[in-house]
Coordinates of C-alpha atoms and ligand atoms in Angstrom, one line a residue:
M72 CA -20.2 7.4 -2.4
T73 CA -20.5 5.6 0.9
S74 CA -22.8 6.9 3.6
K75 CA -22.3 6.7 7.4
D76 CA -25.1 4.0 7.4
Q77 CA -23.2 1.9 4.9
I78 CA -20.0 2.1 6.9
K79 CA -22.0 1.0 10.0
Q80 CA -23.4 -1.9 7.9
A81 CA -19.8 -2.8 6.8
A82 CA -18.6 -2.7 10.4
K83 CA -21.3 -5.2 11.2
L84 CA -20.2 -7.5 8.4
L85 CA -16.6 -7.3 9.7
K86 CA -17.7 -8.3 13.1
E87 CA -19.5 -11.2 11.6
G88 CA -16.3 -12.4 9.9
Q89 CA -16.9 -11.0 6.4
L90 CA -14.3 -9.1 4.4
V91 CA -14.7 -5.4 3.6
I92 CA -12.8 -3.3 1.1
F93 CA -12.2 0.3 2.1
P94 CA -10.1 3.3 1.0
T95 CA -7.2 4.6 3.1
E96 CA -5.1 7.6 2.4
T97 CA -2.4 5.3 0.9
V98 CA -4.2 2.7 -1.1
Y99 CA -7.4 0.6 -0.9
G100 CA -7.3 -2.2 1.7
I101 CA -9.1 -5.5 1.9
G102 CA -9.9 -6.0 5.6
A103 CA -11.0 -8.5 8.1
D104 CA -11.4 -8.6 11.9
A105 CA -7.8 -9.2 12.9
T106 CA -8.8 -11.3 15.9
N107 CA -10.8 -13.7 13.8
Q108 CA -8.6 -16.4 12.2
E109 CA -11.3 -17.7 9.8
A110 CA -12.0 -14.2 8.5
C111 CA -8.3 -13.4 8.1
L112 CA -7.8 -16.6 6.1
K113 CA -10.4 -15.3 3.7
I114 CA -8.1 -12.4 2.8
F115 CA -5.4 -14.8 1.8
R116 CA -7.8 -16.7 -0.4
A117 CA -9.4 -13.6 -2.0
K118 CA -6.0 -12.2 -2.9
S119 CA -4.3 -15.5 -3.7
R120 CA -1.7 -14.3 -1.1
P121 CA 1.0 -16.7 0.1
S122 CA 0.4 -17.6 3.7
N123 CA 3.9 -16.6 4.7
N124 CA 3.3 -12.9 3.9
P125 CA 2.0 -11.2 7.1
L126 CA -0.7 -8.5 7.1
I127 CA -0.7 -5.0 8.5
V128 CA -3.1 -4.4 11.4
H129 CA -5.1 -1.1 11.3
V130 CA -6.2 0.4 14.6
A131 CA -8.2 3.5 15.6
S132 CA -5.6 5.0 18.0
I133 CA -2.2 4.8 19.6
E134 CA -3.9 3.3 22.7
A135 CA -5.4 0.5 20.6
A136 CA -2.0 -0.1 19.0
K137 CA -0.4 -0.4 22.5
E138 CA -2.7 -3.3 23.3
L139 CA -1.1 -5.2 20.4
A140 CA 2.6 -4.4 20.5
I141 CA 5.4 -3.4 22.8
F142 CA 6.4 0.2 22.2
N143 CA 9.9 1.5 22.7
E144 CA 11.0 5.1 22.7
D145 CA 11.4 5.2 18.9
A146 CA 7.9 3.7 18.5
N147 CA 6.4 6.4 20.8
K148 CA 8.1 9.1 18.7
L149 CA 6.9 7.7 15.4
A150 CA 3.4 7.1 16.7
T151 CA 3.0 10.8 16.8
L152 CA 2.9 10.7 13.0
W153 CA -0.4 8.8 13.2
P154 CA -2.9 8.9 11.9
G155 CA -0.9 8.7 8.7
P156 CA 0.9 6.6 6.1
I157 CA 3.5 4.8 8.2
S158 CA 3.4 1.2 9.6
L159 CA 5.5 0.3 12.6
V160 CA 6.9 -3.2 13.0
L161 CA 7.2 -4.0 16.7
P162 CA 7.4 -7.0 19.0
S163 CA 3.9 -8.2 19.5
A164 CA 2.3 -8.0 22.9
K165 CA 2.1 -11.1 25.0
N166 CA -1.4 -12.6 25.0
S167 CA -2.5 -10.4 22.1
K168 CA -5.8 -11.6 20.5
I169 CA -4.5 -11.2 16.9
A170 CA -5.2 -14.3 14.8
P171 CA -2.1 -16.3 14.0
S172 CA -2.4 -16.0 10.2
V173 CA -2.0 -12.2 10.5
Q174 CA 1.6 -12.4 11.7
A175 CA 2.4 -15.5 9.6
G176 CA 4.5 -17.0 12.3
L177 CA 6.6 -13.9 13.1
S178 CA 7.0 -12.6 16.7
S179 CA 6.6 -9.0 15.4
I180 CA 3.5 -7.2 14.2
A181 CA 3.0 -4.4 11.7
I182 CA 0.6 -1.7 12.8
R183 CA -0.8 1.6 11.6
V184 CA -3.5 4.1 12.3
P185 CA -4.9 5.3 9.0
M186 CA -6.0 8.8 8.4
H187 CA -8.8 8.4 5.8
K188 CA -12.2 9.3 7.2
I189 CA -13.9 6.0 5.9
A190 CA -11.1 3.9 7.4
Q191 CA -11.4 5.7 10.7
T192 CA -15.1 5.4 10.9
L193 CA -15.0 1.7 10.0
L194 CA -12.5 1.2 12.8
S195 CA -14.5 3.1 15.4
E196 CA -17.8 1.5 14.4
S197 CA -16.5 -2.0 14.4
S198 CA -14.2 -1.6 17.5
V199 CA -12.0 -4.4 16.3
P200 CA -8.4 -4.2 14.8
I201 CA -8.6 -4.6 11.1
A202 CA -6.0 -6.7 9.2
A203 CA -5.8 -5.2 5.7
P204 CA -3.3 -5.8 2.9
S205 CA -3.7 -3.8 -0.3
A206 CA -6.9 -4.6 -2.2
N207 CA -5.3 -6.2 -5.3
I208 CA -4.7 -9.8 -6.4
S209 CA -1.2 -10.8 -5.1
G210 CA 1.5 -9.6 -7.5
K211 CA -0.8 -7.3 -9.5
L212 CA -0.9 -3.5 -9.5
T213 CA -2.0 -2.0 -6.2
S214 CA -5.5 -0.3 -6.4
T215 CA -6.0 3.4 -5.7
T216 CA -9.4 3.7 -7.2
Q217 CA -12.8 2.1 -6.6
K218 CA -13.0 1.1 -10.3
Q219 CA -9.8 -0.9 -10.1
V220 CA -10.7 -2.8 -6.9
A221 CA -14.2 -3.5 -8.2
E222 CA -12.5 -5.1 -11.3
Y223 CA -10.2 -7.2 -9.2
F224 CA -13.0 -8.5 -7.0
A225 CA -15.8 -8.5 -9.5
D226 CA -16.5 -12.2 -9.0
S227 CA -16.9 -11.9 -5.2
E228 CA -19.6 -10.4 -3.0
I229 CA -17.2 -8.4 -0.9
C230 CA -18.6 -5.1 0.3
I231 CA -16.7 -2.1 -1.1
L232 CA -16.7 1.3 0.6
S233 CA -15.5 4.3 -1.4
D234 CA -15.6 8.1 -1.4
D235 CA -15.2 8.1 -5.2
M236 CA -11.8 9.8 -4.9
P237 CA -8.4 8.4 -5.8
C238 CA -6.3 7.7 -2.7
E239 CA -4.5 10.8 -1.8
V240 CA -1.0 9.5 -1.1
G241 CA -1.3 6.8 -3.7
L242 CA 1.6 4.5 -2.5
E243 CA 1.5 2.0 0.3
S244 CA 2.6 3.1 3.8
T245 CA 6.3 3.4 4.7
I246 CA 7.1 0.3 6.8
I247 CA 9.8 0.8 9.4
D248 CA 11.1 -2.1 11.6
L249 CA 11.6 -1.0 15.2
S250 CA 11.9 -4.5 16.6
T251 CA 15.7 -4.6 16.2
E252 CA 18.6 -2.5 17.4
Q253 CA 18.6 -0.1 14.4
P254 CA 15.4 1.3 12.9
T255 CA 15.2 -0.1 9.4
I256 CA 12.9 0.9 6.5
L257 CA 11.4 -2.2 5.0
R258 CA 9.3 -0.4 2.4
H259 CA 9.7 3.1 1.0
G260 CA 6.7 5.4 1.2
F261 CA 5.6 8.9 1.9
F262 CA 7.9 9.3 4.9
T263 CA 11.5 9.2 3.7
Q264 CA 14.7 7.8 5.3
E265 CA 16.0 11.4 5.7
F266 CA 12.8 12.6 7.4
L267 CA 12.6 9.6 9.7
S268 CA 16.2 9.8 10.7
S269 CA 15.9 13.4 11.6
Y270 CA 12.6 12.8 13.4
L271 CA 14.2 10.0 15.5
N272 CA 17.5 11.9 15.7
K273 CA 19.4 8.7 14.8
E274 CA 20.5 6.7 11.7
V275 CA 17.8 4.8 9.9
A276 CA 18.9 1.9 7.7
I277 CA 17.2 0.6 4.6
A278 CA 16.7 -3.2 4.2
H279 CA 18.2 -4.3 1.0
A280 CA 17.1 -7.2 -1.2
G281 CA 20.1 -9.3 -0.1
S282 CA 19.6 -8.7 3.6
K283 CA 17.8 -11.1 5.9
V284 CA 14.1 -11.3 5.0
K285 CA 12.2 -8.9 7.1
A286 CA 9.2 -7.9 5.0
P287 CA 8.4 -11.2 3.3
G288 CA 6.1 -9.4 0.8
M289 CA 9.0 -7.5 -0.6
L290 CA 10.5 -10.6 -2.1
L291 CA 7.5 -11.5 -4.1
R292 CA 6.7 -10.4 -7.6
H293 CA 5.0 -7.1 -7.2
Y294 CA 3.0 -4.5 -9.1
S295 CA 3.2 -6.4 -12.3
P296 CA 1.1 -4.9 -15.1
K297 CA 0.4 -7.0 -18.2
C298 CA 2.8 -4.9 -20.2
A299 CA 6.5 -4.7 -19.8
I300 CA 7.9 -1.5 -18.3
R301 CA 10.9 0.3 -19.7
L302 CA 12.4 2.8 -17.2
N303 CA 14.2 6.1 -17.7
A304 CA 13.0 6.3 -21.3
S305 CA 14.0 9.4 -23.3
N306 CA 12.1 8.3 -26.5
I307 CA 9.2 6.2 -27.6
E308 CA 9.9 3.0 -29.6
Q309 CA 7.5 1.0 -31.8
G310 CA 4.7 -0.6 -29.8
E311 CA 5.3 1.5 -26.7
L312 CA 3.0 3.9 -24.7
G313 CA 4.5 6.8 -22.8
L314 CA 4.3 7.7 -19.1
N315 CA 5.7 11.2 -18.6
Y316 CA 6.9 13.2 -15.7
G317 CA 7.3 17.0 -15.7
D318 CA 8.4 18.3 -19.1
S319 CA 9.3 14.9 -20.7
Q320 CA 7.7 14.3 -24.1
L321 CA 7.1 10.6 -24.6
E322 CA 4.3 10.9 -27.1
S323 CA 2.3 7.9 -28.2
A324 CA -1.3 7.1 -29.3
F325 CA -2.2 7.4 -25.6
S326 CA 0.2 8.8 -23.1
L327 CA -0.1 10.3 -19.6
N328 CA 1.9 12.6 -17.4
L329 CA 2.3 11.8 -13.7
S330 CA 2.7 15.5 -12.9
V331 CA 3.1 18.2 -15.6
S332 CA 4.4 20.6 -12.9
G333 CA 6.9 18.1 -11.6
N334 CA 5.2 17.7 -8.2
L335 CA 6.4 14.3 -6.8
Q336 CA 3.4 13.9 -4.4
E337 CA 1.0 14.4 -7.3
A338 CA 3.0 11.8 -9.3
A339 CA 2.8 9.3 -6.4
S340 CA -0.9 9.8 -6.2
N341 CA -1.3 9.2 -9.9
L342 CA 1.2 6.3 -10.3
F343 CA -0.8 3.1 -9.9
H344 CA -3.9 4.6 -11.5
F345 CA -2.0 5.8 -14.6
L346 CA -0.1 2.4 -14.9
Y347 CA -3.5 0.7 -14.7
L348 CA -5.0 3.0 -17.4
L349 CA -2.0 2.6 -19.7
D350 CA -2.0 -1.2 -19.2
N351 CA -5.7 -1.4 -20.1
Y352 CA -5.2 0.6 -23.2
A353 CA -2.2 -1.5 -24.1
S354 CA -4.1 -4.7 -23.9
Q355 CA -7.0 -3.3 -26.0
H356 CA -4.8 -1.9 -28.7
N357 CA -1.9 -4.4 -28.8
Y358 CA 0.8 -2.3 -27.2
K359 CA 3.5 -4.3 -25.4
V360 CA 5.5 -1.8 -23.4
I361 CA 5.0 1.2 -21.2
A362 CA 8.0 3.6 -21.5
V363 CA 8.5 5.6 -18.3
A364 CA 10.3 9.0 -18.2
P365 CA 12.9 9.5 -15.4
V366 CA 11.4 10.5 -12.0
P367 CA 13.7 12.4 -9.6
N368 CA 15.0 10.1 -6.9
F369 CA 14.4 12.2 -3.8
E370 CA 11.6 12.7 -1.3
V371 CA 8.6 10.5 -2.3
G372 CA 10.4 10.0 -5.7
V373 CA 12.4 7.3 -3.9
A374 CA 9.2 5.3 -3.2
I375 CA 7.9 6.0 -6.8
N376 CA 11.2 4.6 -8.3
D377 CA 11.0 1.7 -5.9
R378 CA 7.5 0.7 -7.2
L379 CA 8.5 1.3 -10.8
S380 CA 11.6 -0.8 -10.6
R381 CA 9.6 -3.7 -9.0
A382 CA 7.0 -3.3 -11.7
A383 CA 9.7 -3.4 -14.4
S384 CA 11.4 -6.4 -13.0
S385 CA 8.2 -8.3 -12.5
S386 CA 6.8 -7.6 -15.9
S387 CA 9.9 -8.4 -17.9
S388 CA 10.7 -11.7 -16.1
Ligands
TXA722 O1 -0.6 1.5 3.0 C1 -0.6 0.3 3.4 O2 0.3 -0.2 4.2 C2 -1.7 -0.6 2.8 C3 -3.0 0.0 3.4 C4 -4.2 -0.9 3.0 O3 -2.9 0.2 4.7 N1 -1.5 -1.9 3.2 C5 -0.5 -2.7 2.6 O4 -0.5 -4.0 2.9 O5 0.2 -2.2 1.7 P1 0.3 -5.1 2.1 O6 -0.1 -6.4 2.6 O7 0.1 -5.0 0.7 O8 1.8 -4.9 2.5 C6 2.1 -5.2 3.9 C7 3.6 -5.4 3.9 C8 4.0 -6.8 3.3 O9 5.2 -6.5 2.5 C9 4.4 -7.6 4.5 O10 5.4 -8.5 4.3 C10 4.8 -6.5 5.5 O11 3.9 -5.5 5.3 N2 4.7 -7.0 6.9 C11 3.6 -7.2 7.6 N3 3.9 -7.6 8.9 C12 5.2 -7.6 9.0 C13 6.1 -7.9 10.0 N4 5.7 -8.3 11.2 N5 7.4 -7.8 9.8 C14 7.8 -7.4 8.5 N6 7.0 -7.1 7.5 C15 5.7 -7.2 7.7
MG723 MG1 0.4 -5.0 -1.4

C-alpha cells in the first residue's frame, strides 16, 4: 500500500527523469515526464515498445489538457467524462512542450485525465504531464495487479506505486479520434460506441483493421499469453483450461469464472488478471490452451471480446 509520502517521492523521481509505475482505474501505467525526451525513451526501452507507437499523455485537469491540444466542440463535450477511462486524440497544440518520442511523429496527441486517486496525486504532486502506456512488456498481457507488473519489471529498479487493489475498470481506456471530420473509436473500452454517439449526438465510427492506421498500437501483436486461446468454447478438450462467464460450465483442473452473475463490468475487471492466472497455471502444469466461454457482445462486452480476439490471434500465430 502506497502512502502519500511515497507518492511525493515518486513525483520527485518523475521530475528527475525516472520512470514510475502507477495504478489507474483502467490498468497499470508505466510513466515518465512527458516533456522529458530522455525519460520518455526509457519507457520504450523498458517495454521493448516500437518507437512508432505513440504514448497517451495523462494530465491532472481539462485545463492542463488544453495546454497540449486543440479542443473542438466534441472534445469539450467528451472532456466532461474526465476524470475517467477515455482518451481523446486531438491535434496537438503549437509549441507544446511534449517530447517528440511521445507522439511518434504524429501531429495529433492522445490525452486523458485518470480518475484513480494515486494517479491523480502523482499528477498533482509532480505538476508535469505524464506519458504512460500500459505497464507490460510490449505484446504481452496488460497488467491490472501489482503482482503482475512487479513480475514484468522484476529486473529493473522502477518504483511501483499500488493500492493493493486490482484496477477497477480492468481494460485500457476507450480511445476516440476527434482530429478528423467524424469521431472514430480507435480502441474499444468502458465507454461504448452507442454511449459516445448519443453523448455527442452524432454518428461515431469504429476504425477497422483495414482502415488507415490511426492507432499504430492496434496493429501490433497484443495481449498474447503463453497459451493459445480458444474462443466461444462450449466444452473442454484434452489439455485445456476453462475461462467461464455466467452459467457456462467449462470445468478443468483449474478453471475460473469472469462473472458468475453475468455482470460484464465485473468480467472486464477480472479479464487480464484471470488470463494471467490461467496462463501461469498452464505453464506450470503443461496445459496448452485456455478455452473461453462466449461473452455477450454488448456494452463493455464489446471491449472484452476485442481483447479476447486479439489475444487469440496473437497466441495462435
Ligand atoms: O487506459 C489506458 O489508456 C492506459 C492507462 C495506463 O492510462 N494506457 C494505455 O496505453 O493503454 P498504451 O500505450 O498501452 O495504449 C495507447 C494506445 C496505443 O494503441 C497507441 O497507438 C494509441 O494509444 N495512441 C497514442 N497516441 C495516439 C495518437 N496520437 N493517435 C492515435 N493513436 C494513438
Ligand atoms: Mg498497452
